[in-house]
mmCIF file with all atom_site columns, N, CA and C in Angstrom:
data_model
loop_
_atom_site.group_PDB
_atom_site.id
_atom_site.type_symbol
_atom_site.label_atom_id
_atom_site.label_alt_id
_atom_site.label_comp_id
_atom_site.label_asym_id
_atom_site.label_entity_id
_atom_site.label_seq_id
_atom_site.pdbx_PDB_ins_code
_atom_site.Cartn_x
_atom_site.Cartn_y
_atom_site.Cartn_z
_atom_site.occupancy
_atom_site.B_iso_or_equiv
_atom_site.pdbx_formal_charge
_atom_site.auth_seq_id
_atom_site.auth_comp_id
_atom_site.auth_asym_id
_atom_site.auth_atom_id
_atom_site.pdbx_PDB_model_num
ATOM 1   N N  . MET Y 1 1  ? -12.051 18.116 -14.408 1.00 0.00 ? 18 MET Y N  1
ATOM 2   C CA . MET Y 1 1  ? -11.483 18.409 -13.206 1.00 0.00 ? 18 MET Y CA 1
ATOM 3   C C  . MET Y 1 1  ? -9.735  17.314 -13.293 1.00 0.00 ? 18 MET Y C  1
ATOM 4   N N  . LYS Y 1 2  ? -8.854  17.941 -12.548 1.00 0.00 ? 19 LYS Y N  1
ATOM 5   C CA . LYS Y 1 2  ? -8.024  16.798 -13.365 1.00 0.00 ? 19 LYS Y CA 1
ATOM 6   C C  . LYS Y 1 2  ? -8.629  16.149 -11.186 1.00 0.00 ? 19 LYS Y C  1
ATOM 7   N N  . HIS Y 1 3  ? -8.627  14.098 -11.397 1.00 0.00 ? 20 HIS Y N  1
ATOM 8   C CA . HIS Y 1 3  ? -7.784  13.749 -10.408 1.00 0.00 ? 20 HIS Y CA 1
ATOM 9   C C  . HIS Y 1 3  ? -6.979  14.263 -9.452  1.00 0.00 ? 20 HIS Y C  1
ATOM 10  N N  . LEU Y 1 4  ? -6.118  14.867 -8.259  1.00 0.00 ? 21 LEU Y N  1
ATOM 11  C CA . LEU Y 1 4  ? -5.244  14.021 -7.363  1.00 0.00 ? 21 LEU Y CA 1
ATOM 12  C C  . LEU Y 1 4  ? -4.884  13.169 -6.247  1.00 0.00 ? 21 LEU Y C  1
ATOM 13  N N  . LYS Y 1 5  ? -4.493  12.720 -6.812  1.00 0.00 ? 22 LYS Y N  1
ATOM 14  C CA . LYS Y 1 5  ? -4.603  11.173 -5.199  1.00 0.00 ? 22 LYS Y CA 1
ATOM 15  C C  . LYS Y 1 5  ? -4.118  11.470 -4.502  1.00 0.00 ? 22 LYS Y C  1
ATOM 16  N N  . PRO Y 1 6  ? -4.260  11.002 -2.885  1.00 0.00 ? 23 PRO Y N  1
ATOM 17  C CA . PRO Y 1 6  ? -3.531  11.265 -1.944  1.00 0.00 ? 23 PRO Y CA 1
ATOM 18  C C  . PRO Y 1 6  ? -2.286  10.253 -1.587  1.00 0.00 ? 23 PRO Y C  1
ATOM 19  N N  . GLY Y 1 7  ? -1.108  10.676 -1.059  1.00 0.00 ? 24 GLY Y N  1
ATOM 20  C CA . GLY Y 1 7  ? -0.270  10.431 -1.312  1.00 0.00 ? 24 GLY Y CA 1
ATOM 21  C C  . GLY Y 1 7  ? 1.452   11.356 -1.282  1.00 0.00 ? 24 GLY Y C  1
ATOM 22  N N  . LYS Y 1 8  ? 1.766   10.237 -1.290  1.00 0.00 ? 25 LYS Y N  1
ATOM 23  C CA . LYS Y 1 8  ? 3.784   11.292 -1.263  1.00 0.00 ? 25 LYS Y CA 1
ATOM 24  C C  . LYS Y 1 8  ? 4.223   12.247 -2.566  1.00 0.00 ? 25 LYS Y C  1
ATOM 25  N N  . TYR Y 1 9  ? 4.150   13.283 -2.647  1.00 0.00 ? 26 TYR Y N  1
ATOM 26  C CA . TYR Y 1 9  ? 4.136   13.409 -3.945  1.00 0.00 ? 26 TYR Y CA 1
ATOM 27  C C  . TYR Y 1 9  ? 5.901   14.817 -3.942  1.00 0.00 ? 26 TYR Y C  1
ATOM 28  N N  . LYS Y 1 10 ? 6.878   14.959 -4.640  1.00 0.00 ? 27 LYS Y N  1
ATOM 29  C CA . LYS Y 1 10 ? 7.802   15.753 -3.946  1.00 0.00 ? 27 LYS Y CA 1
ATOM 30  C C  . LYS Y 1 10 ? 8.081   17.111 -5.169  1.00 0.00 ? 27 LYS Y C  1
ATOM 31  N N  . HIS Y 1 11 ? 8.704   18.274 -4.479  1.00 0.00 ? 28 HIS Y N  1
ATOM 32  C CA . HIS Y 1 11 ? 8.478   19.684 -5.175  1.00 0.00 ? 28 HIS Y CA 1
ATOM 33  C C  . HIS Y 1 11 ? 9.575   19.204 -5.690  1.00 0.00 ? 28 HIS Y C  1
ATOM 34  N N  . TYR Y 1 12 ? 8.971   20.357 -7.071  1.00 0.00 ? 29 TYR Y N  1
ATOM 35  C CA . TYR Y 1 12 ? 11.161  20.320 -7.987  1.00 0.00 ? 29 TYR Y CA 1
ATOM 36  C C  . TYR Y 1 12 ? 11.948  21.080 -7.782  1.00 0.00 ? 29 TYR Y C  1
ATOM 37  N N  . LYS Y 1 13 ? 11.706  21.913 -6.496  1.00 0.00 ? 30 LYS Y N  1
ATOM 38  C CA . LYS Y 1 13 ? 12.809  22.242 -5.705  1.00 0.00 ? 30 LYS Y CA 1
ATOM 39  C C  . LYS Y 1 13 ? 12.755  20.999 -4.652  1.00 0.00 ? 30 LYS Y C  1
ATOM 40  N N  . GLY Y 1 14 ? 12.747  19.826 -4.249  1.00 0.00 ? 31 GLY Y N  1
ATOM 41  C CA . GLY Y 1 14 ? 12.705  18.480 -3.854  1.00 0.00 ? 31 GLY Y CA 1
ATOM 42  C C  . GLY Y 1 14 ? 12.263  18.090 -2.505  1.00 0.00 ? 31 GLY Y C  1
ATOM 43  N N  . GLY Y 1 15 ? 11.947  19.552 -1.793  1.00 0.00 ? 32 GLY Y N  1
ATOM 44  C CA . GLY Y 1 15 ? 10.970  18.538 -0.543  1.00 0.00 ? 32 GLY Y CA 1
ATOM 45  C C  . GLY Y 1 15 ? 9.665   18.333 -1.173  1.00 0.00 ? 32 GLY Y C  1
ATOM 46  N N  . GLU Y 1 16 ? 9.483   17.559 0.264   1.00 0.00 ? 33 GLU Y N  1
ATOM 47  C CA . GLU Y 1 16 ? 8.836   16.328 -0.131  1.00 0.00 ? 33 GLU Y CA 1
ATOM 48  C C  . GLU Y 1 16 ? 7.818   16.421 0.962   1.00 0.00 ? 33 GLU Y C  1
ATOM 49  N N  . TYR Y 1 17 ? 6.556   16.300 0.198   1.00 0.00 ? 34 TYR Y N  1
ATOM 50  C CA . TYR Y 1 17 ? 4.637   16.567 0.533   1.00 0.00 ? 34 TYR Y CA 1
ATOM 51  C C  . TYR Y 1 17 ? 3.944   15.139 1.030   1.00 0.00 ? 34 TYR Y C  1
ATOM 52  N N  . GLU Y 1 18 ? 2.769   15.646 1.794   1.00 0.00 ? 35 GLU Y N  1
ATOM 53  C CA . GLU Y 1 18 ? 2.235   14.543 1.364   1.00 0.00 ? 35 GLU Y CA 1
ATOM 54  C C  . GLU Y 1 18 ? 0.563   15.082 1.376   1.00 0.00 ? 35 GLU Y C  1
ATOM 55  N N  . VAL Y 1 19 ? 0.075   14.563 0.325   1.00 0.00 ? 36 VAL Y N  1
ATOM 56  C CA . VAL Y 1 19 ? -1.884  15.921 0.015   1.00 0.00 ? 36 VAL Y CA 1
ATOM 57  C C  . VAL Y 1 19 ? -1.828  14.862 0.775   1.00 0.00 ? 36 VAL Y C  1
ATOM 58  N N  . ILE Y 1 20 ? -2.928  15.150 1.561   1.00 0.00 ? 37 ILE Y N  1
ATOM 59  C CA . ILE Y 1 20 ? -3.522  13.818 3.091   1.00 0.00 ? 37 ILE Y CA 1
ATOM 60  C C  . ILE Y 1 20 ? -5.335  14.064 2.495   1.00 0.00 ? 37 ILE Y C  1
ATOM 61  N N  . SER Y 1 21 ? -5.977  15.293 1.488   1.00 0.00 ? 38 SER Y N  1
ATOM 62  C CA . SER Y 1 21 ? -7.094  15.436 1.000   1.00 0.00 ? 38 SER Y CA 1
ATOM 63  C C  . SER Y 1 21 ? -6.947  16.611 -0.083  1.00 0.00 ? 38 SER Y C  1
ATOM 64  N N  . LEU Y 1 22 ? -9.031  15.989 -0.481  1.00 0.00 ? 39 LEU Y N  1
ATOM 65  C CA . LEU Y 1 22 ? -9.163  17.541 -1.134  1.00 0.00 ? 39 LEU Y CA 1
ATOM 66  C C  . LEU Y 1 22 ? -9.813  18.525 -0.710  1.00 0.00 ? 39 LEU Y C  1
ATOM 67  N N  . ALA Y 1 23 ? -10.122 19.089 -1.081  1.00 0.00 ? 40 ALA Y N  1
ATOM 68  C CA . ALA Y 1 23 ? -11.259 19.757 -0.743  1.00 0.00 ? 40 ALA Y CA 1
ATOM 69  C C  . ALA Y 1 23 ? -11.831 21.266 -1.714  1.00 0.00 ? 40 ALA Y C  1
ATOM 70  N N  . ARG Y 1 24 ? -13.490 22.264 -1.334  1.00 0.00 ? 41 ARG Y N  1
ATOM 71  C CA . ARG Y 1 24 ? -14.019 22.756 -2.251  1.00 0.00 ? 41 ARG Y CA 1
ATOM 72  C C  . ARG Y 1 24 ? -14.009 24.363 -1.366  1.00 0.00 ? 41 ARG Y C  1
ATOM 73  N N  . HIS Y 1 25 ? -13.156 24.784 -2.904  1.00 0.00 ? 42 HIS Y N  1
ATOM 74  C CA . HIS Y 1 25 ? -13.057 26.899 -2.668  1.00 0.00 ? 42 HIS Y CA 1
ATOM 75  C C  . HIS Y 1 25 ? -14.739 27.181 -1.477  1.00 0.00 ? 42 HIS Y C  1
ATOM 76  N N  . SER Y 1 26 ? -15.057 27.635 -1.122  1.00 0.00 ? 43 SER Y N  1
ATOM 77  C CA . SER Y 1 26 ? -16.956 27.756 -0.427  1.00 0.00 ? 43 SER Y CA 1
ATOM 78  C C  . SER Y 1 26 ? -17.068 28.895 -1.603  1.00 0.00 ? 43 SER Y C  1
ATOM 79  N N  . GLU Y 1 27 ? -16.606 30.279 -1.920  1.00 0.00 ? 44 GLU Y N  1
ATOM 80  C CA . GLU Y 1 27 ? -16.909 31.174 -3.294  1.00 0.00 ? 44 GLU Y CA 1
ATOM 81  C C  . GLU Y 1 27 ? -17.073 30.519 -4.938  1.00 0.00 ? 44 GLU Y C  1
ATOM 82  N N  . THR Y 1 28 ? -15.686 29.790 -5.295  1.00 0.00 ? 45 THR Y N  1
ATOM 83  C CA . THR Y 1 28 ? -15.081 29.729 -6.909  1.00 0.00 ? 45 THR Y CA 1
ATOM 84  C C  . THR Y 1 28 ? -15.339 28.810 -6.363  1.00 0.00 ? 45 THR Y C  1
ATOM 85  N N  . MET Y 1 29 ? -15.116 27.859 -6.001  1.00 0.00 ? 46 MET Y N  1
ATOM 86  C CA . MET Y 1 29 ? -15.718 25.386 -6.227  1.00 0.00 ? 46 MET Y CA 1
ATOM 87  C C  . MET Y 1 29 ? -14.525 25.553 -6.597  1.00 0.00 ? 46 MET Y C  1
ATOM 88  N N  . GLU Y 1 30 ? -13.379 25.780 -6.638  1.00 0.00 ? 47 GLU Y N  1
ATOM 89  C CA . GLU Y 1 30 ? -12.351 25.598 -7.257  1.00 0.00 ? 47 GLU Y CA 1
ATOM 90  C C  . GLU Y 1 30 ? -11.808 24.335 -6.536  1.00 0.00 ? 47 GLU Y C  1
ATOM 91  N N  . VAL Y 1 31 ? -11.357 23.144 -7.027  1.00 0.00 ? 48 VAL Y N  1
ATOM 92  C CA . VAL Y 1 31 ? -10.615 22.272 -5.342  1.00 0.00 ? 48 VAL Y CA 1
ATOM 93  C C  . VAL Y 1 31 ? -9.322  22.260 -5.857  1.00 0.00 ? 48 VAL Y C  1
ATOM 94  N N  . MET Y 1 32 ? -9.334  22.385 -4.510  1.00 0.00 ? 49 MET Y N  1
ATOM 95  C CA . MET Y 1 32 ? -7.908  22.733 -3.145  1.00 0.00 ? 49 MET Y CA 1
ATOM 96  C C  . MET Y 1 32 ? -7.022  21.318 -2.875  1.00 0.00 ? 49 MET Y C  1
ATOM 97  N N  . ALA Y 1 33 ? -5.791  21.712 -3.410  1.00 0.00 ? 50 ALA Y N  1
ATOM 98  C CA . ALA Y 1 33 ? -5.576  20.177 -1.740  1.00 0.00 ? 50 ALA Y CA 1
ATOM 99  C C  . ALA Y 1 33 ? -4.933  20.659 -1.270  1.00 0.00 ? 50 ALA Y C  1
ATOM 100 N N  . ILE Y 1 34 ? -5.395  19.530 0.014   1.00 0.00 ? 51 ILE Y N  1
ATOM 101 C CA . ILE Y 1 34 ? -4.448  19.787 1.743   1.00 0.00 ? 51 ILE Y CA 1
ATOM 102 C C  . ILE Y 1 34 ? -3.379  19.108 1.117   1.00 0.00 ? 51 ILE Y C  1
ATOM 103 N N  . TYR Y 1 35 ? -2.674  19.732 1.626   1.00 0.00 ? 52 TYR Y N  1
ATOM 104 C CA . TYR Y 1 35 ? -1.225  18.944 1.782   1.00 0.00 ? 52 TYR Y CA 1
ATOM 105 C C  . TYR Y 1 35 ? -0.158  19.409 3.749   1.00 0.00 ? 52 TYR Y C  1
ATOM 106 N N  . LYS Y 1 36 ? 0.763   18.696 3.233   1.00 0.00 ? 53 LYS Y N  1
ATOM 107 C CA . LYS Y 1 36 ? 1.629   18.887 4.920   1.00 0.00 ? 53 LYS Y CA 1
ATOM 108 C C  . LYS Y 1 36 ? 3.062   17.953 4.167   1.00 0.00 ? 53 LYS Y C  1
ATOM 109 N N  . PRO Y 1 37 ? 4.350   19.565 5.069   1.00 0.00 ? 54 PRO Y N  1
ATOM 110 C CA . PRO Y 1 37 ? 5.051   18.934 4.222   1.00 0.00 ? 54 PRO Y CA 1
ATOM 111 C C  . PRO Y 1 37 ? 6.055   17.725 5.020   1.00 0.00 ? 54 PRO Y C  1
ATOM 112 N N  . LEU Y 1 38 ? 7.308   16.560 4.591   1.00 0.00 ? 55 LEU Y N  1
ATOM 113 C CA . LEU Y 1 38 ? 7.357   16.098 5.044   1.00 0.00 ? 55 LEU Y CA 1
ATOM 114 C C  . LEU Y 1 38 ? 8.560   16.325 5.363   1.00 0.00 ? 55 LEU Y C  1
ATOM 115 N N  . TYR Y 1 39 ? 8.725   16.870 5.504   1.00 0.00 ? 56 TYR Y N  1
ATOM 116 C CA . TYR Y 1 39 ? 10.768  17.150 6.244   1.00 0.00 ? 56 TYR Y CA 1
ATOM 117 C C  . TYR Y 1 39 ? 10.663  18.683 7.980   1.00 0.00 ? 56 TYR Y C  1
ATOM 118 N N  . PRO Y 1 40 ? 11.354  18.673 9.267   1.00 0.00 ? 57 PRO Y N  1
ATOM 119 C CA . PRO Y 1 40 ? 10.797  19.485 10.223  1.00 0.00 ? 57 PRO Y CA 1
ATOM 120 C C  . PRO Y 1 40 ? 10.858  20.470 9.663   1.00 0.00 ? 57 PRO Y C  1
ATOM 121 N N  . LEU Y 1 41 ? 9.866   21.348 10.083  1.00 0.00 ? 58 LEU Y N  1
ATOM 122 C CA . LEU Y 1 41 ? 9.696   22.743 10.490  1.00 0.00 ? 58 LEU Y CA 1
ATOM 123 C C  . LEU Y 1 41 ? 10.336  23.414 10.713  1.00 0.00 ? 58 LEU Y C  1
ATOM 124 N N  . GLU Y 1 42 ? 10.284  24.631 10.237  1.00 0.00 ? 59 GLU Y N  1
ATOM 125 C CA . GLU Y 1 42 ? 10.531  25.845 11.236  1.00 0.00 ? 59 GLU Y CA 1
ATOM 126 C C  . GLU Y 1 42 ? 10.109  26.623 12.932  1.00 0.00 ? 59 GLU Y C  1
ATOM 127 N N  . GLU Y 1 43 ? 10.459  26.676 13.047  1.00 0.00 ? 60 GLU Y N  1
ATOM 128 C CA . GLU Y 1 43 ? 9.344   27.407 14.596  1.00 0.00 ? 60 GLU Y CA 1
ATOM 129 C C  . GLU Y 1 43 ? 8.289   28.242 13.863  1.00 0.00 ? 60 GLU Y C  1
ATOM 130 N N  . GLY Y 1 44 ? 7.168   28.018 13.741  1.00 0.00 ? 61 GLY Y N  1
ATOM 131 C CA . GLY Y 1 44 ? 5.881   29.284 13.451  1.00 0.00 ? 61 GLY Y CA 1
ATOM 132 C C  . GLY Y 1 44 ? 5.447   28.877 12.220  1.00 0.00 ? 61 GLY Y C  1
ATOM 133 N N  . GLU Y 1 45 ? 6.014   27.544 11.487  1.00 0.00 ? 62 GLU Y N  1
ATOM 134 C CA . GLU Y 1 45 ? 6.219   27.208 10.273  1.00 0.00 ? 62 GLU Y CA 1
ATOM 135 C C  . GLU Y 1 45 ? 4.868   26.916 10.276  1.00 0.00 ? 62 GLU Y C  1
ATOM 136 N N  . LEU Y 1 46 ? 3.455   26.992 9.520   1.00 0.00 ? 63 LEU Y N  1
ATOM 137 C CA . LEU Y 1 46 ? 2.433   26.474 9.790   1.00 0.00 ? 63 LEU Y CA 1
ATOM 138 C C  . LEU Y 1 46 ? 3.089   24.388 9.033   1.00 0.00 ? 63 LEU Y C  1
ATOM 139 N N  . GLU Y 1 47 ? 1.401   24.421 9.607   1.00 0.00 ? 64 GLU Y N  1
ATOM 140 C CA . GLU Y 1 47 ? 2.026   22.876 9.527   1.00 0.00 ? 64 GLU Y CA 1
ATOM 141 C C  . GLU Y 1 47 ? 0.956   22.072 8.497   1.00 0.00 ? 64 GLU Y C  1
ATOM 142 N N  . THR Y 1 48 ? 0.344   22.609 7.694   1.00 0.00 ? 65 THR Y N  1
ATOM 143 C CA . THR Y 1 48 ? -0.708  22.475 6.255   1.00 0.00 ? 65 THR Y CA 1
ATOM 144 C C  . THR Y 1 48 ? -0.941  23.744 5.772   1.00 0.00 ? 65 THR Y C  1
ATOM 145 N N  . TRP Y 1 49 ? -0.705  22.767 4.508   1.00 0.00 ? 66 TRP Y N  1
ATOM 146 C CA . TRP Y 1 49 ? -0.890  23.961 3.055   1.00 0.00 ? 66 TRP Y CA 1
ATOM 147 C C  . TRP Y 1 49 ? -2.019  23.877 2.098   1.00 0.00 ? 66 TRP Y C  1
ATOM 148 N N  . VAL Y 1 50 ? -2.649  24.454 1.535   1.00 0.00 ? 67 VAL Y N  1
ATOM 149 C CA . VAL Y 1 50 ? -3.712  24.639 0.718   1.00 0.00 ? 67 VAL Y CA 1
ATOM 150 C C  . VAL Y 1 50 ? -3.177  24.809 -0.422  1.00 0.00 ? 67 VAL Y C  1
ATOM 151 N N  . ARG Y 1 51 ? -3.641  24.271 -1.947  1.00 0.00 ? 68 ARG Y N  1
ATOM 152 C CA . ARG Y 1 51 ? -3.713  25.203 -3.029  1.00 0.00 ? 68 ARG Y CA 1
ATOM 153 C C  . ARG Y 1 51 ? -4.300  24.676 -4.405  1.00 0.00 ? 68 ARG Y C  1
ATOM 154 N N  . PRO Y 1 52 ? -4.623  25.169 -5.244  1.00 0.00 ? 69 PRO Y N  1
ATOM 155 C CA . PRO Y 1 52 ? -5.056  24.547 -6.160  1.00 0.00 ? 69 PRO Y CA 1
ATOM 156 C C  . PRO Y 1 52 ? -4.958  23.109 -7.320  1.00 0.00 ? 69 PRO Y C  1
ATOM 157 N N  . VAL Y 1 53 ? -5.644  22.495 -7.185  1.00 0.00 ? 70 VAL Y N  1
ATOM 158 C CA . VAL Y 1 53 ? -4.803  21.650 -7.754  1.00 0.00 ? 70 VAL Y CA 1
ATOM 159 C C  . VAL Y 1 53 ? -4.058  21.028 -9.283  1.00 0.00 ? 70 VAL Y C  1
ATOM 160 N N  . GLU Y 1 54 ? -4.994  22.671 -9.922  1.00 0.00 ? 71 GLU Y N  1
ATOM 161 C CA . GLU Y 1 54 ? -4.726  22.658 -11.105 1.00 0.00 ? 71 GLU Y CA 1
ATOM 162 C C  . GLU Y 1 54 ? -3.118  23.078 -11.101 1.00 0.00 ? 71 GLU Y C  1
ATOM 163 N N  . MET Y 1 55 ? -3.050  23.876 -10.094 1.00 0.00 ? 72 MET Y N  1
ATOM 164 C CA . MET Y 1 55 ? -0.341  23.763 -9.784  1.00 0.00 ? 72 MET Y CA 1
ATOM 165 C C  . MET Y 1 55 ? -0.337  22.619 -9.415  1.00 0.00 ? 72 MET Y C  1
ATOM 166 N N  . PHE Y 1 56 ? -1.174  21.218 -9.190  1.00 0.00 ? 73 PHE Y N  1
ATOM 167 C CA . PHE Y 1 56 ? -0.022  20.829 -9.113  1.00 0.00 ? 73 PHE Y CA 1
ATOM 168 C C  . PHE Y 1 56 ? 0.374   20.068 -10.404 1.00 0.00 ? 73 PHE Y C  1
ATOM 169 N N  . TYR Y 1 57 ? -0.372  20.141 -11.889 1.00 0.00 ? 74 TYR Y N  1
ATOM 170 C CA . TYR Y 1 57 ? -0.098  20.339 -13.101 1.00 0.00 ? 74 TYR Y CA 1
ATOM 171 C C  . TYR Y 1 57 ? 0.677   20.358 -13.861 1.00 0.00 ? 74 TYR Y C  1
ATOM 172 N N  . ASP Y 1 58 ? 0.668   21.960 -13.107 1.00 0.00 ? 75 ASP Y N  1
ATOM 173 C CA . ASP Y 1 58 ? 2.055   22.970 -13.371 1.00 0.00 ? 75 ASP Y CA 1
ATOM 174 C C  . ASP Y 1 58 ? 3.120   22.163 -14.004 1.00 0.00 ? 75 ASP Y C  1
ATOM 175 N N  . GLU Y 1 59 ? 3.147   23.111 -14.986 1.00 0.00 ? 76 GLU Y N  1
ATOM 176 C CA . GLU Y 1 59 ? 4.821   22.462 -15.302 1.00 0.00 ? 76 GLU Y CA 1
ATOM 177 C C  . GLU Y 1 59 ? 5.653   23.960 -15.571 1.00 0.00 ? 76 GLU Y C  1
ATOM 178 N N  . ILE Y 1 60 ? 6.955   23.883 -14.876 1.00 0.00 ? 77 ILE Y N  1
ATOM 179 C CA . ILE Y 1 60 ? 7.769   24.383 -14.959 1.00 0.00 ? 77 ILE Y CA 1
ATOM 180 C C  . ILE Y 1 60 ? 8.988   24.896 -15.835 1.00 0.00 ? 77 ILE Y C  1
ATOM 181 N N  . GLU Y 1 61 ? 9.487   25.161 -15.829 1.00 0.00 ? 78 GLU Y N  1
ATOM 182 C CA . GLU Y 1 61 ? 10.741  26.591 -16.803 1.00 0.00 ? 78 GLU Y CA 1
ATOM 183 C C  . GLU Y 1 61 ? 12.146  26.268 -15.793 1.00 0.00 ? 78 GLU Y C  1
ATOM 184 N N  . LEU Y 1 62 ? 12.662  24.588 -16.229 1.00 0.00 ? 79 LEU Y N  1
ATOM 185 C CA . LEU Y 1 62 ? 14.127  24.637 -14.622 1.00 0.00 ? 79 LEU Y CA 1
ATOM 186 C C  . LEU Y 1 62 ? 15.332  24.612 -15.289 1.00 0.00 ? 79 LEU Y C  1
ATOM 187 N N  . GLN Y 1 63 ? 16.044  25.962 -15.770 1.00 0.00 ? 80 GLN Y N  1
ATOM 188 C CA . GLN Y 1 63 ? 17.948  25.141 -15.993 1.00 0.00 ? 80 GLN Y CA 1
ATOM 189 C C  . GLN Y 1 63 ? 17.079  24.849 -18.082 1.00 0.00 ? 80 GLN Y C  1
ATOM 190 N N  . GLY Y 1 64 ? 15.800  25.581 -18.357 1.00 0.00 ? 81 GLY Y N  1
ATOM 191 C CA . GLY Y 1 64 ? 15.991  24.911 -19.827 1.00 0.00 ? 81 GLY Y CA 1
ATOM 192 C C  . GLY Y 1 64 ? 15.224  24.407 -20.304 1.00 0.00 ? 81 GLY Y C  1
ATOM 193 N N  . GLU Y 1 65 ? 14.609  22.906 -18.677 1.00 0.00 ? 82 GLU Y N  1
ATOM 194 C CA . GLU Y 1 65 ? 13.298  22.582 -18.871 1.00 0.00 ? 82 GLU Y CA 1
ATOM 195 C C  . GLU Y 1 65 ? 12.860  22.385 -18.878 1.00 0.00 ? 82 GLU Y C  1
ATOM 196 N N  . THR Y 1 66 ? 11.894  22.032 -19.390 1.00 0.00 ? 83 THR Y N  1
ATOM 197 C CA . THR Y 1 66 ? 10.119  21.772 -18.429 1.00 0.00 ? 83 THR Y CA 1
ATOM 198 C C  . THR Y 1 66 ? 10.217  20.243 -17.782 1.00 0.00 ? 83 THR Y C  1
ATOM 199 N N  . VAL Y 1 67 ? 9.599   20.659 -16.373 1.00 0.00 ? 84 VAL Y N  1
ATOM 200 C CA . VAL Y 1 67 ? 9.585   19.555 -15.249 1.00 0.00 ? 84 VAL Y CA 1
ATOM 201 C C  . VAL Y 1 67 ? 8.254   20.225 -14.599 1.00 0.00 ? 84 VAL Y C  1
ATOM 202 N N  . LEU Y 1 68 ? 7.833   18.850 -14.791 1.00 0.00 ? 85 LEU Y N  1
ATOM 203 C CA . LEU Y 1 68 ? 6.035   19.134 -13.713 1.00 0.00 ? 85 LEU Y CA 1
ATOM 204 C C  . LEU Y 1 68 ? 7.030   19.748 -11.750 1.00 0.00 ? 85 LEU Y C  1
ATOM 205 N N  . ARG Y 1 69 ? 5.941   20.959 -11.660 1.00 0.00 ? 86 ARG Y N  1
ATOM 206 C CA . ARG Y 1 69 ? 5.413   21.536 -9.502  1.00 0.00 ? 86 ARG Y CA 1
ATOM 207 C C  . ARG Y 1 69 ? 5.233   20.692 -8.932  1.00 0.00 ? 86 ARG Y C  1
ATOM 208 N N  . PHE Y 1 70 ? 5.101   19.232 -9.117  1.00 0.00 ? 87 PHE Y N  1
ATOM 209 C CA . PHE Y 1 70 ? 5.143   17.774 -8.012  1.00 0.00 ? 87 PHE Y CA 1
ATOM 210 C C  . PHE Y 1 70 ? 4.569   16.448 -9.124  1.00 0.00 ? 87 PHE Y C  1
ATOM 211 N N  . THR Y 1 71 ? 5.386   15.541 -8.063  1.00 0.00 ? 88 THR Y N  1
ATOM 212 C CA . THR Y 1 71 ? 5.737   14.434 -8.710  1.00 0.00 ? 88 THR Y CA 1
ATOM 213 C C  . THR Y 1 71 ? 4.959   13.472 -7.594  1.00 0.00 ? 88 THR Y C  1
ATOM 214 N N  . PHE Y 1 72 ? 4.812   12.571 -8.113  1.00 0.00 ? 89 PHE Y N  1
ATOM 215 C CA . PHE Y 1 72 ? 3.689   11.715 -7.403  1.00 0.00 ? 89 PHE Y CA 1
ATOM 216 C C  . PHE Y 1 72 ? 4.708   10.419 -7.300  1.00 0.00 ? 89 PHE Y C  1
ATOM 217 N N  . MET Y 1 73 ? 5.314   10.185 -6.249  1.00 0.00 ? 90 MET Y N  1
ATOM 218 C CA . MET Y 1 73 ? 6.206   9.435  -5.929  1.00 0.00 ? 90 MET Y CA 1
ATOM 219 C C  . MET Y 1 73 ? 5.418   8.504  -4.301  1.00 0.00 ? 90 MET Y C  1
ATOM 220 N N  . GLY Y 1 74 ? 3.698   8.169  -4.763  1.00 0.00 ? 91 GLY Y N  1
ATOM 221 C CA . GLY Y 1 74 ? 3.130   6.514  -3.727  1.00 0.00 ? 91 GLY Y CA 1
ATOM 222 C C  . GLY Y 1 74 ? 2.971   6.827  -2.831  1.00 0.00 ? 91 GLY Y C  1
ATOM 223 N N  . ASP Y 1 75 ? 1.845   6.707  -2.411  1.00 0.00 ? 92 ASP Y N  1
ATOM 224 C CA . ASP Y 1 75 ? 1.282   6.474  -1.226  1.00 0.00 ? 92 ASP Y CA 1
ATOM 225 C C  . ASP Y 1 75 ? 2.089   6.301  0.062   1.00 0.00 ? 92 ASP Y C  1
#
């Protein structure tokens, strides 16, 4: 398993997020990242999100270039 460091990340679409903690899925034992957006939320939008850690390391094809889904920005 890759280690995901808590802190601020930039999504390839531009949004900034903070990884708060890691958790384990109770059925699959998959490690999940718990994170929150660092931008103003729309009314009714959830404040906390979860995504498999492996997805943080995904590479995305964007305008002919391969970029990381999330890039670490710091603590």
